[in-house]
């Protein structure tokens, strides 16, 4: 046995119930500093998390050591967001010791649920993009891929959403208030990051022109590492998050002048860099602090990547063979200019060599076509904040345009579209163009989205570089989104097909045959019902509303955004409400409309939609004439933890965005995997979900992306005509506009009605309304037949294997990153 694992160390690694129990008691006393009688739930959570963390540390070090020993090519996933949620159940589940932990806690008189619930939800992301990054971390570790996540350790995650009088109110999300037991602070891993200042030209040792960035402000980036436990516990990767620290010299300078307050103020200002996650999803604020955050974490990560590379290499030509850097959206795209700066200014490479290396190292994922989300920083801002980078961007641009000009045949319009600088109005740097140009591969996140990238935002680039754009349809990790979130269904699946599906979701296809097995259907329904009861209890706790477990749970959970069309769902809700009131003797299929999602604090329309949902809920839920046939609930503070309760309980999954506007969606995948039937447009990954689950097992409605495009281009769409021809839509809109849901302020919803009528209904809510109602009716009709509904639900679960993020990261690994699994050498003992 390795000497490391003697005596107490054996205890630290033991995974049986007794060993766990003993370590809990030891940790409680010696690390948390509490006596069992005085310990709170939070103390126990910290205790258990620390004891679990102990059990991964040796394996983590083995993994890292193996990467070094093999000098393996690593992939670095640079993301401004990692929506990781809670980690306790995830770690226990990936280590395979959930039951052991439960029993150990039981012996101490504690409930596992209470302990799990004491963990804050790490909300270091807004929505899909951040959660995708978290799923990729899980998949990379579970596939044995040498993958590192790099991001920011925000002190405040995405705001906590509460409803006050039906309005969204934002509160700070203080997830670090009581410390974070999962992370290791690395005060010795510090990198300087500069801002402002000016660029000085000089002659280098061989007389060539060179540049240095001087008189800049400096901030330090300090690393915090969180182990990422792969399934089975074989590979433990690292998520490295940067926290801003003021430099010492900076403070001391002011102290010496006696300017204590100034020093403190400067310290606070520099540390603000990692204070808060910007609450934007697919919209950009244009704030300087945001640009500084992007540069801060990108620069620190690149310095760290080069440091690691230089431990094995003395020159840079091998960098692309040892490091793949994936840009999660344009947020880290400034990294392209930064790597050029590091290579050219600090390591004295020739420009062309540095450019070759940079391009071969970076790859870029685009996550949206929404124009407002394509980052474009004012030139004057980059010039001031990152003066050297602005020069580098100009040079990249000049070289590119010169080369292109030769072939462009005088097509100046094309050249100006390809330029990194948008010259219309205030001059801006197009970060999408920079990311495209500086990457060897560029991908979209669903087949449709990738096609639209080629036809729209990147059409000119695609013509210029026809091999660069590729598709990588998103995926979700089955560990968190089925095994962990839905124990009832995952246990049922495992009893029937074994547990191979957990690490290879394609095996879930073996359930297809079971759709025709009446006993299996009954068991599948039982699992769903158990989840629905759990959600009903959660709804009651959160909103005070009692809902019928046997109603259709019709679920729309996602960020609040006009293109996601929560309004379409609300209009259908009102229309259904009217029908139920008009026909009280009909035996209706009871419906519970479940909404959840946050609106960006400055997005007034989205916040008004939240208020409308709450107002509609107030009227509908208290109207005795619809009995319990219709309930509307808007759950507050949607986050990963809430999603884990809501998704397994859904019957119907609302994926109703205007076609062409949702890049992929991943909630759609989680819901279908958990046996919800999708009602959706042919948008994003819905298109591929339909191909996989089969057109008979999904409710598709509405215009296609092409039809949307044509209709918008024709300029002939008149929502007033559509409304006039659809009495139920007209009535619903009239009720909103005359104050039926807002008697206290009858004009409250004027902006919504205006947007849907004279505003031209940009998101085509009215245009798709009739077909949406038809699809809803079809769903309700099917729900009357539980056997047929369950058959289709099973076929959804069984056919979602392809949407595992394991498949997605393997595609990236093979086609973009060229990285391969490494099998860590664990020569110690005591780990199963
Ligand atoms: O690719 C992941 C997700 O990213 C978004 O959330 C984004 O932030 N741009 C898109 O809106 C989603 O469609 C996509 O699934």
mmCIF file with all atom_site columns, N, CA and C in Angstrom, residues 456-518:
data_model
loop_
_atom_site.group_PDB
_atom_site.id
_atom_site.type_symbol
_atom_site.label_atom_id
_atom_site.label_alt_id
_atom_site.label_comp_id
_atom_site.label_asym_id
_atom_site.label_entity_id
_atom_site.label_seq_id
_atom_site.pdbx_PDB_ins_code
_atom_site.Cartn_x
_atom_site.Cartn_y
_atom_site.Cartn_z
_atom_site.occupancy
_atom_site.B_iso_or_equiv
_atom_site.pdbx_formal_charge
_atom_site.auth_seq_id
_atom_site.auth_comp_id
_atom_site.auth_asym_id
_atom_site.auth_atom_id
_atom_site.pdbx_PDB_model_num
ATOM 1   N N  . UNK A 1 456 ? -26.611 33.687 -42.658 1.00 0.00 ? 456 UNK A N  1
ATOM 2   C CA . UNK A 1 456 ? -26.848 35.060 -42.174 1.00 0.00 ? 456 UNK A CA 1
ATOM 3   C C  . UNK A 1 456 ? -25.575 35.691 -41.614 1.00 0.00 ? 456 UNK A C  1
ATOM 4   N N  . UNK A 1 457 ? -25.426 35.687 -40.269 1.00 0.00 ? 457 UNK A N  1
ATOM 5   C CA . UNK A 1 457 ? -24.327 36.486 -39.680 1.00 0.00 ? 457 UNK A CA 1
ATOM 6   C C  . UNK A 1 457 ? -22.943 36.185 -40.233 1.00 0.00 ? 457 UNK A C  1
ATOM 7   N N  . UNK A 1 458 ? -22.680 34.923 -40.550 1.00 0.00 ? 458 UNK A N  1
ATOM 8   C CA . UNK A 1 458 ? -21.327 34.600 -41.019 1.00 0.00 ? 458 UNK A CA 1
ATOM 9   C C  . UNK A 1 458 ? -21.297 34.205 -42.497 1.00 0.00 ? 458 UNK A C  1
ATOM 10  N N  . UNK A 1 459 ? -22.279 34.686 -43.271 1.00 0.00 ? 459 UNK A N  1
ATOM 11  C CA . UNK A 1 459 ? -22.349 34.292 -44.689 1.00 0.00 ? 459 UNK A CA 1
ATOM 12  C C  . UNK A 1 459 ? -21.063 34.648 -45.427 1.00 0.00 ? 459 UNK A C  1
ATOM 13  N N  . UNK A 1 460 ? -20.569 35.868 -45.217 1.00 0.00 ? 460 UNK A N  1
ATOM 14  C CA . UNK A 1 460 ? -19.361 36.279 -45.947 1.00 0.00 ? 460 UNK A CA 1
ATOM 15  C C  . UNK A 1 460 ? -18.151 35.487 -45.483 1.00 0.00 ? 460 UNK A C  1
ATOM 16  N N  . UNK A 1 461 ? -18.069 35.281 -44.181 1.00 0.00 ? 461 UNK A N  1
ATOM 17  C CA . UNK A 1 461 ? -16.936 34.497 -43.663 1.00 0.00 ? 461 UNK A CA 1
ATOM 18  C C  . UNK A 1 461 ? -17.004 33.056 -44.155 1.00 0.00 ? 461 UNK A C  1
ATOM 19  N N  . UNK A 1 462 ? -18.224 32.547 -44.246 1.00 0.00 ? 462 UNK A N  1
ATOM 20  C CA . UNK A 1 462 ? -18.382 31.172 -44.700 1.00 0.00 ? 462 UNK A CA 1
ATOM 21  C C  . UNK A 1 462 ? -17.907 31.042 -46.152 1.00 0.00 ? 462 UNK A C  1
ATOM 22  N N  . UNK A 1 463 ? -18.200 32.070 -46.938 1.00 0.00 ? 463 UNK A N  1
ATOM 23  C CA . UNK A 1 463 ? -17.756 32.052 -48.332 1.00 0.00 ? 463 UNK A CA 1
ATOM 24  C C  . UNK A 1 463 ? -16.220 32.084 -48.379 1.00 0.00 ? 463 UNK A C  1
ATOM 25  N N  . UNK A 1 464 ? -15.668 32.880 -47.495 1.00 0.00 ? 464 UNK A N  1
ATOM 26  C CA . UNK A 1 464 ? -14.209 33.052 -47.442 1.00 0.00 ? 464 UNK A CA 1
ATOM 27  C C  . UNK A 1 464 ? -13.516 31.785 -46.920 1.00 0.00 ? 464 UNK A C  1
ATOM 28  N N  . UNK A 1 465 ? -14.120 31.159 -45.889 1.00 0.00 ? 465 UNK A N  1
ATOM 29  C CA . UNK A 1 465 ? -13.506 29.979 -45.250 1.00 0.00 ? 465 UNK A CA 1
ATOM 30  C C  . UNK A 1 465 ? -14.541 28.850 -45.185 1.00 0.00 ? 465 UNK A C  1
ATOM 31  N N  . UNK A 1 466 ? -14.788 28.199 -46.318 1.00 0.00 ? 466 UNK A N  1
ATOM 32  C CA . UNK A 1 466 ? -15.921 27.253 -46.373 1.00 0.00 ? 466 UNK A CA 1
ATOM 33  C C  . UNK A 1 466 ? -15.782 26.033 -45.465 1.00 0.00 ? 466 UNK A C  1
ATOM 34  N N  . UNK A 1 467 ? -14.558 25.740 -44.984 1.00 0.00 ? 467 UNK A N  1
ATOM 35  C CA . UNK A 1 467 ? -14.417 24.542 -44.135 1.00 0.00 ? 467 UNK A CA 1
ATOM 36  C C  . UNK A 1 467 ? -14.463 24.848 -42.640 1.00 0.00 ? 467 UNK A C  1
ATOM 37  N N  . UNK A 1 468 ? -14.628 26.108 -42.315 1.00 0.00 ? 468 UNK A N  1
ATOM 38  C CA . UNK A 1 468 ? -14.456 26.452 -40.901 1.00 0.00 ? 468 UNK A CA 1
ATOM 39  C C  . UNK A 1 468 ? -15.713 26.197 -40.065 1.00 0.00 ? 468 UNK A C  1
ATOM 40  N N  . UNK A 1 469 ? -16.881 26.467 -40.620 1.00 0.00 ? 469 UNK A N  1
ATOM 41  C CA . UNK A 1 469 ? -18.105 26.317 -39.809 1.00 0.00 ? 469 UNK A CA 1
ATOM 42  C C  . UNK A 1 469 ? -18.503 24.847 -39.744 1.00 0.00 ? 469 UNK A C  1
ATOM 43  N N  . UNK A 1 470 ? -18.785 24.386 -38.545 1.00 0.00 ? 470 UNK A N  1
ATOM 44  C CA . UNK A 1 470 ? -19.260 23.002 -38.382 1.00 0.00 ? 470 UNK A CA 1
ATOM 45  C C  . UNK A 1 470 ? -20.329 22.993 -37.307 1.00 0.00 ? 470 UNK A C  1
ATOM 46  N N  . UNK A 1 471 ? -21.083 21.931 -37.278 1.00 0.00 ? 471 UNK A N  1
ATOM 47  C CA . UNK A 1 471 ? -22.156 21.871 -36.271 1.00 0.00 ? 471 UNK A CA 1
ATOM 48  C C  . UNK A 1 471 ? -21.805 20.925 -35.132 1.00 0.00 ? 471 UNK A C  1
ATOM 49  N N  . UNK A 1 472 ? -22.145 21.369 -33.919 1.00 0.00 ? 472 UNK A N  1
ATOM 50  C CA . UNK A 1 472 ? -22.033 20.477 -32.764 1.00 0.00 ? 472 UNK A CA 1
ATOM 51  C C  . UNK A 1 472 ? -23.329 20.652 -31.971 1.00 0.00 ? 472 UNK A C  1
ATOM 52  N N  . UNK A 1 473 ? -24.291 19.819 -32.259 1.00 0.00 ? 473 UNK A N  1
ATOM 53  C CA . UNK A 1 473 ? -25.565 19.962 -31.541 1.00 0.00 ? 473 UNK A CA 1
ATOM 54  C C  . UNK A 1 473 ? -25.328 19.741 -30.043 1.00 0.00 ? 473 UNK A C  1
ATOM 55  N N  . UNK A 1 474 ? -25.904 20.648 -29.260 1.00 0.00 ? 474 UNK A N  1
ATOM 56  C CA . UNK A 1 474 ? -25.734 20.584 -27.805 1.00 0.00 ? 474 UNK A CA 1
ATOM 57  C C  . UNK A 1 474 ? -26.193 19.246 -27.230 1.00 0.00 ? 474 UNK A C  1
ATOM 58  N N  . UNK A 1 475 ? -25.830 19.038 -25.988 1.00 0.00 ? 475 UNK A N  1
ATOM 59  C CA . UNK A 1 475 ? -26.293 17.856 -25.273 1.00 0.00 ? 475 UNK A CA 1
ATOM 60  C C  . UNK A 1 475 ? -26.384 18.176 -23.784 1.00 0.00 ? 475 UNK A C  1
ATOM 61  N N  . UNK A 1 476 ? -26.852 17.221 -23.027 1.00 0.00 ? 476 UNK A N  1
ATOM 62  C CA . UNK A 1 476 ? -27.033 17.400 -21.577 1.00 0.00 ? 476 UNK A CA 1
ATOM 63  C C  . UNK A 1 476 ? -26.454 16.172 -20.870 1.00 0.00 ? 476 UNK A C  1
ATOM 64  N N  . UNK A 1 477 ? -25.991 16.354 -19.648 1.00 0.00 ? 477 UNK A N  1
ATOM 65  C CA . UNK A 1 477 ? -25.431 15.182 -18.984 1.00 0.00 ? 477 UNK A CA 1
ATOM 66  C C  . UNK A 1 477 ? -26.544 14.318 -18.363 1.00 0.00 ? 477 UNK A C  1
ATOM 67  N N  . UNK A 1 478 ? -26.556 13.038 -18.715 1.00 0.00 ? 478 UNK A N  1
ATOM 68  C CA . UNK A 1 478 ? -27.595 12.147 -18.163 1.00 0.00 ? 478 UNK A CA 1
ATOM 69  C C  . UNK A 1 478 ? -27.393 11.902 -16.669 1.00 0.00 ? 478 UNK A C  1
ATOM 70  N N  . UNK A 1 479 ? -26.143 12.183 -16.171 1.00 0.00 ? 479 UNK A N  1
ATOM 71  C CA . UNK A 1 479 ? -25.929 11.944 -14.738 1.00 0.00 ? 479 UNK A CA 1
ATOM 72  C C  . UNK A 1 479 ? -26.782 12.910 -13.931 1.00 0.00 ? 479 UNK A C  1
ATOM 73  N N  . UNK A 1 480 ? -26.653 14.220 -14.230 1.00 0.00 ? 480 UNK A N  1
ATOM 74  C CA . UNK A 1 480 ? -27.446 15.147 -13.432 1.00 0.00 ? 480 UNK A CA 1
ATOM 75  C C  . UNK A 1 480 ? -28.922 15.128 -13.848 1.00 0.00 ? 480 UNK A C  1
ATOM 76  N N  . UNK A 1 481 ? -29.160 15.061 -15.156 1.00 0.00 ? 481 UNK A N  1
ATOM 77  C CA . UNK A 1 481 ? -30.533 15.336 -15.616 1.00 0.00 ? 481 UNK A CA 1
ATOM 78  C C  . UNK A 1 481 ? -31.434 14.121 -15.696 1.00 0.00 ? 481 UNK A C  1
ATOM 79  N N  . UNK A 1 482 ? -30.900 12.949 -15.388 1.00 0.00 ? 482 UNK A N  1
ATOM 80  C CA . UNK A 1 482 ? -31.800 11.798 -15.274 1.00 0.00 ? 482 UNK A CA 1
ATOM 81  C C  . UNK A 1 482 ? -31.471 11.031 -13.989 1.00 0.00 ? 482 UNK A C  1
ATOM 82  N N  . UNK A 1 483 ? -30.227 10.603 -13.863 1.00 0.00 ? 483 UNK A N  1
ATOM 83  C CA . UNK A 1 483 ? -29.894 9.768  -12.704 1.00 0.00 ? 483 UNK A CA 1
ATOM 84  C C  . UNK A 1 483 ? -30.145 10.523 -11.390 1.00 0.00 ? 483 UNK A C  1
ATOM 85  N N  . UNK A 1 484 ? -29.613 11.733 -11.334 1.00 0.00 ? 484 UNK A N  1
ATOM 86  C CA . UNK A 1 484 ? -29.682 12.462 -10.076 1.00 0.00 ? 484 UNK A CA 1
ATOM 87  C C  . UNK A 1 484 ? -31.024 13.163 -9.868  1.00 0.00 ? 484 UNK A C  1
ATOM 88  N N  . UNK A 1 485 ? -31.540 13.797 -10.934 1.00 0.00 ? 485 UNK A N  1
ATOM 89  C CA . UNK A 1 485 ? -32.777 14.577 -10.770 1.00 0.00 ? 485 UNK A CA 1
ATOM 90  C C  . UNK A 1 485 ? -34.005 13.686 -10.697 1.00 0.00 ? 485 UNK A C  1
ATOM 91  N N  . UNK A 1 486 ? -33.924 12.505 -11.265 1.00 0.00 ? 486 UNK A N  1
ATOM 92  C CA . UNK A 1 486 ? -35.118 11.675 -11.382 1.00 0.00 ? 486 UNK A CA 1
ATOM 93  C C  . UNK A 1 486 ? -34.840 10.247 -10.905 1.00 0.00 ? 486 UNK A C  1
ATOM 94  N N  . UNK A 1 487 ? -34.609 10.086 -9.577  1.00 0.00 ? 487 UNK A N  1
ATOM 95  C CA . UNK A 1 487 ? -34.277 8.743  -9.086  1.00 0.00 ? 487 UNK A CA 1
ATOM 96  C C  . UNK A 1 487 ? -35.382 7.736  -9.386  1.00 0.00 ? 487 UNK A C  1
ATOM 97  N N  . UNK A 1 488 ? -36.637 8.181  -9.360  1.00 0.00 ? 488 UNK A N  1
ATOM 98  C CA . UNK A 1 488 ? -37.737 7.230  -9.582  1.00 0.00 ? 488 UNK A CA 1
ATOM 99  C C  . UNK A 1 488 ? -37.615 6.605  -10.975 1.00 0.00 ? 488 UNK A C  1
ATOM 100 N N  . UNK A 1 489 ? -37.445 7.442  -11.986 1.00 0.00 ? 489 UNK A N  1
ATOM 101 C CA . UNK A 1 489 ? -37.373 6.903  -13.344 1.00 0.00 ? 489 UNK A CA 1
ATOM 102 C C  . UNK A 1 489 ? -36.032 6.197  -13.581 1.00 0.00 ? 489 UNK A C  1
ATOM 103 N N  . UNK A 1 490 ? -34.958 6.755  -13.057 1.00 0.00 ? 490 UNK A N  1
ATOM 104 C CA . UNK A 1 490 ? -33.669 6.128  -13.382 1.00 0.00 ? 490 UNK A CA 1
ATOM 105 C C  . UNK A 1 490 ? -33.552 4.753  -12.728 1.00 0.00 ? 490 UNK A C  1
ATOM 106 N N  . UNK A 1 491 ? -34.133 4.609  -11.533 1.00 0.00 ? 491 UNK A N  1
ATOM 107 C CA . UNK A 1 491 ? -34.098 3.266  -10.934 1.00 0.00 ? 491 UNK A CA 1
ATOM 108 C C  . UNK A 1 491 ? -34.925 2.283  -11.761 1.00 0.00 ? 491 UNK A C  1
ATOM 109 N N  . UNK A 1 492 ? -36.064 2.760  -12.236 1.00 0.00 ? 492 UNK A N  1
ATOM 110 C CA . UNK A 1 492 ? -36.896 1.891  -13.074 1.00 0.00 ? 492 UNK A CA 1
ATOM 111 C C  . UNK A 1 492 ? -36.126 1.481  -14.338 1.00 0.00 ? 492 UNK A C  1
ATOM 112 N N  . UNK A 1 493 ? -35.493 2.448  -14.954 1.00 0.00 ? 493 UNK A N  1
ATOM 113 C CA . UNK A 1 493 ? -34.746 2.138  -16.184 1.00 0.00 ? 493 UNK A CA 1
ATOM 114 C C  . UNK A 1 493 ? -33.650 1.115  -15.895 1.00 0.00 ? 493 UNK A C  1
ATOM 115 N N  . UNK A 1 494 ? -32.932 1.352  -14.802 1.00 0.00 ? 494 UNK A N  1
ATOM 116 C CA . UNK A 1 494 ? -31.824 0.453  -14.472 1.00 0.00 ? 494 UNK A CA 1
ATOM 117 C C  . UNK A 1 494 ? -32.312 -0.970 -14.202 1.00 0.00 ? 494 UNK A C  1
ATOM 118 N N  . UNK A 1 495 ? -33.477 -1.091 -13.554 1.00 0.00 ? 495 UNK A N  1
ATOM 119 C CA . UNK A 1 495 ? -33.957 -2.454 -13.294 1.00 0.00 ? 495 UNK A CA 1
ATOM 120 C C  . UNK A 1 495 ? -34.246 -3.179 -14.612 1.00 0.00 ? 495 UNK A C  1
ATOM 121 N N  . UNK A 1 496 ? -34.591 -2.424 -15.658 1.00 0.00 ? 496 UNK A N  1
ATOM 122 C CA . UNK A 1 496 ? -34.954 -3.066 -16.914 1.00 0.00 ? 496 UNK A CA 1
ATOM 123 C C  . UNK A 1 496 ? -33.786 -3.262 -17.876 1.00 0.00 ? 496 UNK A C  1
ATOM 124 N N  . UNK A 1 497 ? -32.898 -2.269 -17.929 1.00 0.00 ? 497 UNK A N  1
ATOM 125 C CA . UNK A 1 497 ? -31.850 -2.394 -18.962 1.00 0.00 ? 497 UNK A CA 1
ATOM 126 C C  . UNK A 1 497 ? -30.436 -2.334 -18.376 1.00 0.00 ? 497 UNK A C  1
ATOM 127 N N  . UNK A 1 498 ? -30.320 -2.377 -17.080 1.00 0.00 ? 498 UNK A N  1
ATOM 128 C CA . UNK A 1 498 ? -28.992 -2.277 -16.460 1.00 0.00 ? 498 UNK A CA 1
ATOM 129 C C  . UNK A 1 498 ? -28.565 -0.817 -16.384 1.00 0.00 ? 498 UNK A C  1
ATOM 130 N N  . UNK A 1 499 ? -27.323 -0.580 -15.849 1.00 0.00 ? 499 UNK A N  1
ATOM 131 C CA . UNK A 1 499 ? -26.960 0.824  -15.637 1.00 0.00 ? 499 UNK A CA 1
ATOM 132 C C  . UNK A 1 499 ? -25.998 1.381  -16.686 1.00 0.00 ? 499 UNK A C  1
ATOM 133 N N  . UNK A 1 500 ? -25.821 0.618  -17.775 1.00 0.00 ? 500 UNK A N  1
ATOM 134 C CA . UNK A 1 500 ? -24.916 1.091  -18.828 1.00 0.00 ? 500 UNK A CA 1
ATOM 135 C C  . UNK A 1 500 ? -25.304 2.458  -19.394 1.00 0.00 ? 500 UNK A C  1
ATOM 136 N N  . UNK A 1 501 ? -26.614 2.775  -19.379 1.00 0.00 ? 501 UNK A N  1
ATOM 137 C CA . UNK A 1 501 ? -27.095 4.035  -19.963 1.00 0.00 ? 501 UNK A CA 1
ATOM 138 C C  . UNK A 1 501 ? -26.479 5.250  -19.279 1.00 0.00 ? 501 UNK A C  1
ATOM 139 N N  . UNK A 1 502 ? -26.037 5.087  -18.031 1.00 0.00 ? 502 UNK A N  1
ATOM 140 C CA . UNK A 1 502 ? -25.558 6.267  -17.286 1.00 0.00 ? 502 UNK A CA 1
ATOM 141 C C  . UNK A 1 502 ? -24.272 6.816  -17.924 1.00 0.00 ? 502 UNK A C  1
ATOM 142 N N  . UNK A 1 503 ? -23.445 5.904  -18.412 1.00 0.00 ? 503 UNK A N  1
ATOM 143 C CA . UNK A 1 503 ? -22.218 6.383  -19.051 1.00 0.00 ? 503 UNK A CA 1
ATOM 144 C C  . UNK A 1 503 ? -22.290 6.281  -20.573 1.00 0.00 ? 503 UNK A C  1
ATOM 145 N N  . UNK A 1 504 ? -23.345 5.642  -21.069 1.00 0.00 ? 504 UNK A N  1
ATOM 146 C CA . UNK A 1 504 ? -23.501 5.561  -22.527 1.00 0.00 ? 504 UNK A CA 1
ATOM 147 C C  . UNK A 1 504 ? -25.000 5.651  -22.814 1.00 0.00 ? 504 UNK A C  1
ATOM 148 N N  . UNK A 1 505 ? -25.457 6.887  -22.978 1.00 0.00 ? 505 UNK A N  1
ATOM 149 C CA . UNK A 1 505 ? -26.904 7.105  -23.041 1.00 0.00 ? 505 UNK A CA 1
ATOM 150 C C  . UNK A 1 505 ? -27.550 6.476  -24.274 1.00 0.00 ? 505 UNK A C  1
ATOM 151 N N  . UNK A 1 506 ? -26.719 6.114  -25.276 1.00 0.00 ? 506 UNK A N  1
ATOM 152 C CA . UNK A 1 506 ? -27.339 5.490  -26.455 1.00 0.00 ? 506 UNK A CA 1
ATOM 153 C C  . UNK A 1 506 ? -28.014 4.171  -26.050 1.00 0.00 ? 506 UNK A C  1
ATOM 154 N N  . UNK A 1 507 ? -27.558 3.583  -24.946 1.00 0.00 ? 507 UNK A N  1
ATOM 155 C CA . UNK A 1 507 ? -28.159 2.303  -24.506 1.00 0.00 ? 507 UNK A CA 1
ATOM 156 C C  . UNK A 1 507 ? -29.607 2.435  -24.064 1.00 0.00 ? 507 UNK A C  1
ATOM 157 N N  . UNK A 1 508 ? -30.014 3.678  -23.836 1.00 0.00 ? 508 UNK A N  1
ATOM 158 C CA . UNK A 1 508 ? -31.392 3.868  -23.377 1.00 0.00 ? 508 UNK A CA 1
ATOM 159 C C  . UNK A 1 508 ? -32.389 3.469  -24.477 1.00 0.00 ? 508 UNK A C  1
ATOM 160 N N  . UNK A 1 509 ? -31.888 3.352  -25.698 1.00 0.00 ? 509 UNK A N  1
ATOM 161 C CA . UNK A 1 509 ? -32.746 2.910  -26.816 1.00 0.00 ? 509 UNK A CA 1
ATOM 162 C C  . UNK A 1 509 ? -33.351 1.540  -26.530 1.00 0.00 ? 509 UNK A C  1
ATOM 163 N N  . UNK A 1 510 ? -32.736 0.778  -25.631 1.00 0.00 ? 510 UNK A N  1
ATOM 164 C CA . UNK A 1 510 ? -33.278 -0.541 -25.294 1.00 0.00 ? 510 UNK A CA 1
ATOM 165 C C  . UNK A 1 510 ? -34.664 -0.438 -24.665 1.00 0.00 ? 510 UNK A C  1
ATOM 166 N N  . UNK A 1 511 ? -35.060 0.769  -24.274 1.00 0.00 ? 511 UNK A N  1
ATOM 167 C CA . UNK A 1 511 ? -36.394 0.937  -23.684 1.00 0.00 ? 511 UNK A CA 1
ATOM 168 C C  . UNK A 1 511 ? -37.495 0.983  -24.742 1.00 0.00 ? 511 UNK A C  1
ATOM 169 N N  . UNK A 1 512 ? -37.093 1.165  -26.002 1.00 0.00 ? 512 UNK A N  1
ATOM 170 C CA . UNK A 1 512 ? -38.113 1.331  -27.056 1.00 0.00 ? 512 UNK A CA 1
ATOM 171 C C  . UNK A 1 512 ? -39.160 0.222  -27.003 1.00 0.00 ? 512 UNK A C  1
ATOM 172 N N  . UNK A 1 513 ? -38.680 -0.996 -26.865 1.00 0.00 ? 513 UNK A N  1
ATOM 173 C CA . UNK A 1 513 ? -39.601 -2.143 -26.855 1.00 0.00 ? 513 UNK A CA 1
ATOM 174 C C  . UNK A 1 513 ? -40.572 -2.084 -25.685 1.00 0.00 ? 513 UNK A C  1
ATOM 175 N N  . UNK A 1 514 ? -40.083 -1.458 -24.622 1.00 0.00 ? 514 UNK A N  1
ATOM 176 C CA . UNK A 1 514 ? -40.915 -1.453 -23.396 1.00 0.00 ? 514 UNK A CA 1
ATOM 177 C C  . UNK A 1 514 ? -42.136 -0.537 -23.535 1.00 0.00 ? 514 UNK A C  1
ATOM 178 N N  . UNK A 1 515 ? -42.142 0.296  -24.575 1.00 0.00 ? 515 UNK A N  1
ATOM 179 C CA . UNK A 1 515 ? -43.284 1.200  -24.752 1.00 0.00 ? 515 UNK A CA 1
ATOM 180 C C  . UNK A 1 515 ? -44.568 0.398  -24.967 1.00 0.00 ? 515 UNK A C  1
ATOM 181 N N  . UNK A 1 516 ? -44.414 -0.824 -25.474 1.00 0.00 ? 516 UNK A N  1
ATOM 182 C CA . UNK A 1 516 ? -45.608 -1.642 -25.724 1.00 0.00 ? 516 UNK A CA 1
ATOM 183 C C  . UNK A 1 516 ? -45.912 -2.603 -24.576 1.00 0.00 ? 516 UNK A C  1
ATOM 184 N N  . UNK A 1 517 ? -45.155 -2.474 -23.504 1.00 0.00 ? 517 UNK A N  1
ATOM 185 C CA . UNK A 1 517 ? -45.323 -3.379 -22.361 1.00 0.00 ? 517 UNK A CA 1
ATOM 186 C C  . UNK A 1 517 ? -46.212 -2.680 -21.322 1.00 0.00 ? 517 UNK A C  1
ATOM 187 N N  . UNK A 1 518 ? -47.382 -3.234 -21.126 1.00 0.00 ? 518 UNK A N  1
ATOM 188 C CA . UNK A 1 518 ? -48.384 -2.570 -20.282 1.00 0.00 ? 518 UNK A CA 1
ATOM 189 C C  . UNK A 1 518 ? -47.892 -2.399 -18.834 1.00 0.00 ? 518 UNK A C  1
#
